[in-house]
């Protein structure tokens, strides 16, 4: 699944990624209520 960020987010933990509004996040899957696992295609971070 691919998603587009509605808001910017600055990571608070080492296992999170930062992104800006409008960024596309790829290879997404739901892992917990309100959280997803995905990869930022520009930075490669997951």
mmJSON file of the N, C-alpha and C atoms, coordinates in Angstrom:
{"data_MODEL":{"atom_site":{
"group_PDB":["ATOM","ATOM","ATOM","ATOM","ATOM","ATOM","ATOM","ATOM","ATOM","ATOM","ATOM","ATOM","ATOM","ATOM","ATOM","ATOM","ATOM","ATOM","ATOM","ATOM","ATOM","ATOM","ATOM","ATOM","ATOM","ATOM","ATOM","ATOM","ATOM","ATOM","ATOM","ATOM","ATOM","ATOM","ATOM","ATOM","ATOM","ATOM","ATOM","ATOM","ATOM","ATOM","ATOM","ATOM","ATOM","ATOM","ATOM","ATOM","ATOM","ATOM","ATOM","ATOM","ATOM","ATOM","ATOM","ATOM","ATOM","ATOM","ATOM","ATOM","ATOM","ATOM","ATOM","ATOM","ATOM","ATOM","ATOM","ATOM","ATOM","ATOM","ATOM","ATOM","ATOM","ATOM","ATOM","ATOM","ATOM","ATOM","ATOM","ATOM","ATOM","ATOM","ATOM","ATOM","ATOM","ATOM","ATOM","ATOM","ATOM","ATOM","ATOM","ATOM","ATOM","ATOM","ATOM","ATOM","ATOM","ATOM","ATOM","ATOM","ATOM","ATOM","ATOM","ATOM","ATOM","ATOM","ATOM","ATOM","ATOM","ATOM","ATOM","ATOM","ATOM","ATOM","ATOM","ATOM","ATOM","ATOM","ATOM","ATOM","ATOM","ATOM","ATOM","ATOM","ATOM","ATOM","ATOM","ATOM","ATOM","ATOM","ATOM","ATOM","ATOM","ATOM","ATOM","ATOM","ATOM","ATOM"],
"id":[1,2,3,4,5,6,7,8,9,10,11,12,13,14,15,16,17,18,19,20,21,22,23,24,25,26,27,28,29,30,31,32,33,34,35,36,37,38,39,40,41,42,43,44,45,46,47,48,49,50,51,52,53,54,55,56,57,58,59,60,61,62,63,64,65,66,67,68,69,70,71,72,73,74,75,76,77,78,79,80,81,82,83,84,85,86,87,88,89,90,91,92,93,94,95,96,97,98,99,100,101,102,103,104,105,106,107,108,109,110,111,112,113,114,115,116,117,118,119,120,121,122,123,124,125,126,127,128,129,130,131,132,133,134,135,136,137,138],
"type_symbol":["N","C","C","N","C","C","N","C","C","N","C","C","N","C","C","N","C","C","N","C","C","N","C","C","N","C","C","N","C","C","N","C","C","N","C","C","N","C","C","N","C","C","N","C","C","N","C","C","N","C","C","N","C","C","N","C","C","N","C","C","N","C","C","N","C","C","N","C","C","N","C","C","N","C","C","N","C","C","N","C","C","N","C","C","N","C","C","N","C","C","N","C","C","N","C","C","N","C","C","N","C","C","N","C","C","N","C","C","N","C","C","N","C","C","N","C","C","N","C","C","N","C","C","N","C","C","N","C","C","N","C","C","N","C","C","N","C","C"],
"label_atom_id":["N","CA","C","N","CA","C","N","CA","C","N","CA","C","N","CA","C","N","CA","C","N","CA","C","N","CA","C","N","CA","C","N","CA","C","N","CA","C","N","CA","C","N","CA","C","N","CA","C","N","CA","C","N","CA","C","N","CA","C","N","CA","C","N","CA","C","N","CA","C","N","CA","C","N","CA","C","N","CA","C","N","CA","C","N","CA","C","N","CA","C","N","CA","C","N","CA","C","N","CA","C","N","CA","C","N","CA","C","N","CA","C","N","CA","C","N","CA","C","N","CA","C","N","CA","C","N","CA","C","N","CA","C","N","CA","C","N","CA","C","N","CA","C","N","CA","C","N","CA","C","N","CA","C","N","CA","C","N","CA","C"],
"label_alt_id":[null,null,null,null,null,null,null,null,null,null,null,null,null,null,null,null,null,null,null,null,null,null,null,null,null,null,null,null,null,null,null,null,null,null,null,null,null,null,null,null,null,null,null,null,null,null,null,null,null,null,null,null,null,null,null,null,null,null,null,null,null,null,null,null,null,null,null,null,null,null,null,null,null,null,null,null,null,null,null,null,null,null,null,null,null,null,null,null,null,null,null,null,null,null,null,null,null,null,null,null,null,null,null,null,null,null,null,null,null,null,null,null,null,null,null,null,null,null,null,null,null,null,null,null,null,null,null,null,null,null,null,null,null,null,null,null,null,null],
"label_comp_id":["UNK","UNK","UNK","UNK","UNK","UNK","UNK","UNK","UNK","UNK","UNK","UNK","UNK","UNK","UNK","UNK","UNK","UNK","UNK","UNK","UNK","UNK","UNK","UNK","UNK","UNK","UNK","UNK","UNK","UNK","UNK","UNK","UNK","UNK","UNK","UNK","UNK","UNK","UNK","UNK","UNK","UNK","UNK","UNK","UNK","UNK","UNK","UNK","UNK","UNK","UNK","UNK","UNK","UNK","UNK","UNK","UNK","UNK","UNK","UNK","UNK","UNK","UNK","UNK","UNK","UNK","UNK","UNK","UNK","UNK","UNK","UNK","UNK","UNK","UNK","UNK","UNK","UNK","UNK","UNK","UNK","UNK","UNK","UNK","UNK","UNK","UNK","UNK","UNK","UNK","UNK","UNK","UNK","UNK","UNK","UNK","UNK","UNK","UNK","UNK","UNK","UNK","UNK","UNK","UNK","UNK","UNK","UNK","UNK","UNK","UNK","UNK","UNK","UNK","UNK","UNK","UNK","UNK","UNK","UNK","UNK","UNK","UNK","UNK","UNK","UNK","UNK","UNK","UNK","UNK","UNK","UNK","UNK","UNK","UNK","UNK","UNK","UNK"],
"label_asym_id":["A","A","A","A","A","A","A","A","A","A","A","A","A","A","A","A","A","A","A","A","A","A","A","A","A","A","A","A","A","A","A","A","A","A","A","A","A","A","A","A","A","A","A","A","A","A","A","A","A","A","A","A","A","A","A","A","A","A","A","A","A","A","A","A","A","A","A","A","A","A","A","A","A","A","A","A","A","A","A","A","A","A","A","A","A","A","A","A","A","A","A","A","A","A","A","A","A","A","A","A","A","A","A","A","A","A","A","A","A","A","A","A","A","A","A","A","A","A","A","A","A","A","A","A","A","A","A","A","A","A","A","A","A","A","A","A","A","A"],
"label_entity_id":["1","1","1","1","1","1","1","1","1","1","1","1","1","1","1","1","1","1","1","1","1","1","1","1","1","1","1","1","1","1","1","1","1","1","1","1","1","1","1","1","1","1","1","1","1","1","1","1","1","1","1","1","1","1","1","1","1","1","1","1","1","1","1","1","1","1","1","1","1","1","1","1","1","1","1","1","1","1","1","1","1","1","1","1","1","1","1","1","1","1","1","1","1","1","1","1","1","1","1","1","1","1","1","1","1","1","1","1","1","1","1","1","1","1","1","1","1","1","1","1","1","1","1","1","1","1","1","1","1","1","1","1","1","1","1","1","1","1"],
"label_seq_id":[1,1,1,2,2,2,3,3,3,4,4,4,5,5,5,6,6,6,7,7,7,8,8,8,9,9,9,10,10,10,11,11,11,12,12,12,13,13,13,14,14,14,15,15,15,16,16,16,17,17,17,18,18,18,19,19,19,20,20,20,21,21,21,22,22,22,23,23,23,24,24,24,25,25,25,26,26,26,27,27,27,28,28,28,29,29,29,30,30,30,31,31,31,32,32,32,33,33,33,34,34,34,35,35,35,36,36,36,37,37,37,38,38,38,39,39,39,40,40,40,41,41,41,42,42,42,43,43,43,44,44,44,45,45,45,46,46,46],
"pdbx_PDB_ins_code":[null,null,null,null,null,null,null,null,null,null,null,null,null,null,null,null,null,null,null,null,null,null,null,null,null,null,null,null,null,null,null,null,null,null,null,null,null,null,null,null,null,null,null,null,null,null,null,null,null,null,null,null,null,null,null,null,null,null,null,null,null,null,null,null,null,null,null,null,null,null,null,null,null,null,null,null,null,null,null,null,null,null,null,null,null,null,null,null,null,null,null,null,null,null,null,null,null,null,null,null,null,null,null,null,null,null,null,null,null,null,null,null,null,null,null,null,null,null,null,null,null,null,null,null,null,null,null,null,null,null,null,null,null,null,null,null,null,null],
"Cartn_x":[0.846,0.0,0.9,0.487,1.184,0.259,0.821,0.021,0.699,-0.073,0.452,0.212,1.255,1.176,0.256,-0.699,-1.597,-0.968,-0.014,0.66,2.143,2.956,4.377,4.543,5.599,5.878,7.384,7.841,9.252,9.381,10.239,10.371,10.78,10.183,10.478,11.335,11.379,12.123,12.999,13.998,14.925,14.275,13.141,12.475,11.349,11.323,10.326,11.011,10.228,10.775,10.102,10.831,10.282,9.814,8.764,8.28,7.544,7.331,6.615,5.275,4.377,3.057,3.2,2.488,2.525,3.501,4.418,5.352,4.597,5.134,4.592,5.396,4.7,5.332,4.893,5.861,5.557,5.711,5.238,5.32,4.715,3.571,2.943,2.092,2.084,1.192,0.835,-0.387,-0.827,-0.136,0.455,1.108,0.452,-0.279,-0.932,-1.962,-2.845,-3.869,-3.21,-3.406,-2.864,-1.439,-0.802,0.584,0.709,1.649,1.92,3.421,3.808,5.195,5.287,6.291,6.447,7.846,8.115,9.446,9.305,10.167,10.207,11.067,10.515,11.257,12.458,12.495,13.62,14.774,14.474,15.528,15.857,14.906,15.104,14.873,14.572,14.366,13.039,13.04,11.845,11.518],
"Cartn_y":[-1.165,0.0,1.239,2.248,3.53,4.596,5.472,6.539,7.885,8.953,10.314,11.003,11.647,12.313,13.527,13.567,14.72,15.833,15.467,16.409,16.073,17.031,16.788,16.112,15.312,14.634,14.576,14.952,14.838,13.67,12.731,11.521,11.867,11.144,11.345,10.208,9.103,7.914,7.435,6.625,6.151,5.187,4.592,3.65,4.307,5.64,6.387,7.157,7.559,8.378,9.741,10.727,12.073,12.218,13.015,13.291,14.616,15.168,16.436,16.216,17.163,17.088,16.86,15.895,15.591,14.501,14.122,13.039,11.732,10.89,9.557,8.577,7.69,6.62,5.313,4.445,3.222,1.981,0.859,-0.442,-0.376,0.279,0.488,-0.698,-0.944,-1.935,-1.487,-1.78,-1.445,-2.385,-1.83,-2.675,-2.567,-1.494,-1.278,-0.169,-0.021,1.02,2.394,3.031,4.364,4.403,3.248,3.211,2.341,2.728,1.961,1.808,0.777,0.561,0.868,1.643,1.994,2.514,2.852,3.318,4.611,5.573,6.845,6.613,6.775,6.438,7.336,8.53,9.443,9.143,8.995,8.761,7.283,6.414,4.977,4.498,5.424,5.04,4.322,3.373,2.589,2.652],
"Cartn_z":[0.0,0.0,0.0,-0.714,-0.759,-0.189,0.642,1.252,1.041,1.156,1.058,2.392,2.913,4.215,4.155,5.062,5.161,5.986,6.839,7.731,7.778,8.163,8.407,9.756,9.888,11.151,11.346,12.529,12.897,13.85,13.515,14.331,15.758,16.699,18.116,18.663,17.941,18.364,17.212,17.519,16.494,15.501,15.876,14.974,14.175,14.136,13.378,12.251,11.245,10.157,10.147,9.665,9.493,8.053,7.85,6.506,6.522,5.342,5.235,4.54,4.74,4.117,2.619,2.098,0.674,0.287,1.192,0.89,0.676,-0.187,-0.41,0.43,1.106,1.879,1.231,0.926,0.185,1.066,0.545,1.225,2.624,2.761,4.071,4.487,5.791,6.375,7.783,8.206,9.564,10.544,11.614,12.613,13.98,14.223,15.507,15.313,16.254,16.145,16.008,14.869,14.644,14.126,13.939,13.474,12.234,11.362,10.151,9.99,9.287,8.914,7.43,7.036,5.631,5.361,4.104,3.707,2.924,3.259,2.533,1.292,0.094,-1.12,-1.408,-0.864,-1.106,-0.157,1.138,2.129,2.287,1.916,2.083,3.502,4.41,5.808,5.975,6.911,7.189,8.655],
"occupancy":[1.0,1.0,1.0,1.0,1.0,1.0,1.0,1.0,1.0,1.0,1.0,1.0,1.0,1.0,1.0,1.0,1.0,1.0,1.0,1.0,1.0,1.0,1.0,1.0,1.0,1.0,1.0,1.0,1.0,1.0,1.0,1.0,1.0,1.0,1.0,1.0,1.0,1.0,1.0,1.0,1.0,1.0,1.0,1.0,1.0,1.0,1.0,1.0,1.0,1.0,1.0,1.0,1.0,1.0,1.0,1.0,1.0,1.0,1.0,1.0,1.0,1.0,1.0,1.0,1.0,1.0,1.0,1.0,1.0,1.0,1.0,1.0,1.0,1.0,1.0,1.0,1.0,1.0,1.0,1.0,1.0,1.0,1.0,1.0,1.0,1.0,1.0,1.0,1.0,1.0,1.0,1.0,1.0,1.0,1.0,1.0,1.0,1.0,1.0,1.0,1.0,1.0,1.0,1.0,1.0,1.0,1.0,1.0,1.0,1.0,1.0,1.0,1.0,1.0,1.0,1.0,1.0,1.0,1.0,1.0,1.0,1.0,1.0,1.0,1.0,1.0,1.0,1.0,1.0,1.0,1.0,1.0,1.0,1.0,1.0,1.0,1.0,1.0],
"B_iso_or_equiv":[0.0,0.0,0.0,0.0,0.0,0.0,0.0,0.0,0.0,0.0,0.0,0.0,0.0,0.0,0.0,0.0,0.0,0.0,0.0,0.0,0.0,0.0,0.0,0.0,0.0,0.0,0.0,0.0,0.0,0.0,0.0,0.0,0.0,0.0,0.0,0.0,0.0,0.0,0.0,0.0,0.0,0.0,0.0,0.0,0.0,0.0,0.0,0.0,0.0,0.0,0.0,0.0,0.0,0.0,0.0,0.0,0.0,0.0,0.0,0.0,0.0,0.0,0.0,0.0,0.0,0.0,0.0,0.0,0.0,0.0,0.0,0.0,0.0,0.0,0.0,0.0,0.0,0.0,0.0,0.0,0.0,0.0,0.0,0.0,0.0,0.0,0.0,0.0,0.0,0.0,0.0,0.0,0.0,0.0,0.0,0.0,0.0,0.0,0.0,0.0,0.0,0.0,0.0,0.0,0.0,0.0,0.0,0.0,0.0,0.0,0.0,0.0,0.0,0.0,0.0,0.0,0.0,0.0,0.0,0.0,0.0,0.0,0.0,0.0,0.0,0.0,0.0,0.0,0.0,0.0,0.0,0.0,0.0,0.0,0.0,0.0,0.0,0.0],
"pdbx_formal_charge":[null,null,null,null,null,null,null,null,null,null,null,null,null,null,null,null,null,null,null,null,null,null,null,null,null,null,null,null,null,null,null,null,null,null,null,null,null,null,null,null,null,null,null,null,null,null,null,null,null,null,null,null,null,null,null,null,null,null,null,null,null,null,null,null,null,null,null,null,null,null,null,null,null,null,null,null,null,null,null,null,null,null,null,null,null,null,null,null,null,null,null,null,null,null,null,null,null,null,null,null,null,null,null,null,null,null,null,null,null,null,null,null,null,null,null,null,null,null,null,null,null,null,null,null,null,null,null,null,null,null,null,null,null,null,null,null,null,null],
"auth_seq_id":[1,1,1,2,2,2,3,3,3,4,4,4,5,5,5,6,6,6,7,7,7,8,8,8,9,9,9,10,10,10,11,11,11,12,12,12,13,13,13,14,14,14,15,15,15,16,16,16,17,17,17,18,18,18,19,19,19,20,20,20,21,21,21,22,22,22,23,23,23,24,24,24,25,25,25,26,26,26,27,27,27,28,28,28,29,29,29,30,30,30,31,31,31,32,32,32,33,33,33,34,34,34,35,35,35,36,36,36,37,37,37,38,38,38,39,39,39,40,40,40,41,41,41,42,42,42,43,43,43,44,44,44,45,45,45,46,46,46],
"auth_comp_id":["UNK","UNK","UNK","UNK","UNK","UNK","UNK","UNK","UNK","UNK","UNK","UNK","UNK","UNK","UNK","UNK","UNK","UNK","UNK","UNK","UNK","UNK","UNK","UNK","UNK","UNK","UNK","UNK","UNK","UNK","UNK","UNK","UNK","UNK","UNK","UNK","UNK","UNK","UNK","UNK","UNK","UNK","UNK","UNK","UNK","UNK","UNK","UNK","UNK","UNK","UNK","UNK","UNK","UNK","UNK","UNK","UNK","UNK","UNK","UNK","UNK","UNK","UNK","UNK","UNK","UNK","UNK","UNK","UNK","UNK","UNK","UNK","UNK","UNK","UNK","UNK","UNK","UNK","UNK","UNK","UNK","UNK","UNK","UNK","UNK","UNK","UNK","UNK","UNK","UNK","UNK","UNK","UNK","UNK","UNK","UNK","UNK","UNK","UNK","UNK","UNK","UNK","UNK","UNK","UNK","UNK","UNK","UNK","UNK","UNK","UNK","UNK","UNK","UNK","UNK","UNK","UNK","UNK","UNK","UNK","UNK","UNK","UNK","UNK","UNK","UNK","UNK","UNK","UNK","UNK","UNK","UNK","UNK","UNK","UNK","UNK","UNK","UNK"],
"auth_asym_id":["A","A","A","A","A","A","A","A","A","A","A","A","A","A","A","A","A","A","A","A","A","A","A","A","A","A","A","A","A","A","A","A","A","A","A","A","A","A","A","A","A","A","A","A","A","A","A","A","A","A","A","A","A","A","A","A","A","A","A","A","A","A","A","A","A","A","A","A","A","A","A","A","A","A","A","A","A","A","A","A","A","A","A","A","A","A","A","A","A","A","A","A","A","A","A","A","A","A","A","A","A","A","A","A","A","A","A","A","A","A","A","A","A","A","A","A","A","A","A","A","A","A","A","A","A","A","A","A","A","A","A","A","A","A","A","A","A","A"],
"auth_atom_id":["N","CA","C","N","CA","C","N","CA","C","N","CA","C","N","CA","C","N","CA","C","N","CA","C","N","CA","C","N","CA","C","N","CA","C","N","CA","C","N","CA","C","N","CA","C","N","CA","C","N","CA","C","N","CA","C","N","CA","C","N","CA","C","N","CA","C","N","CA","C","N","CA","C","N","CA","C","N","CA","C","N","CA","C","N","CA","C","N","CA","C","N","CA","C","N","CA","C","N","CA","C","N","CA","C","N","CA","C","N","CA","C","N","CA","C","N","CA","C","N","CA","C","N","CA","C","N","CA","C","N","CA","C","N","CA","C","N","CA","C","N","CA","C","N","CA","C","N","CA","C","N","CA","C","N","CA","C","N","CA","C"],
"pdbx_PDB_model_num":[1,1,1,1,1,1,1,1,1,1,1,1,1,1,1,1,1,1,1,1,1,1,1,1,1,1,1,1,1,1,1,1,1,1,1,1,1,1,1,1,1,1,1,1,1,1,1,1,1,1,1,1,1,1,1,1,1,1,1,1,1,1,1,1,1,1,1,1,1,1,1,1,1,1,1,1,1,1,1,1,1,1,1,1,1,1,1,1,1,1,1,1,1,1,1,1,1,1,1,1,1,1,1,1,1,1,1,1,1,1,1,1,1,1,1,1,1,1,1,1,1,1,1,1,1,1,1,1,1,1,1,1,1,1,1,1,1,1]
}}}
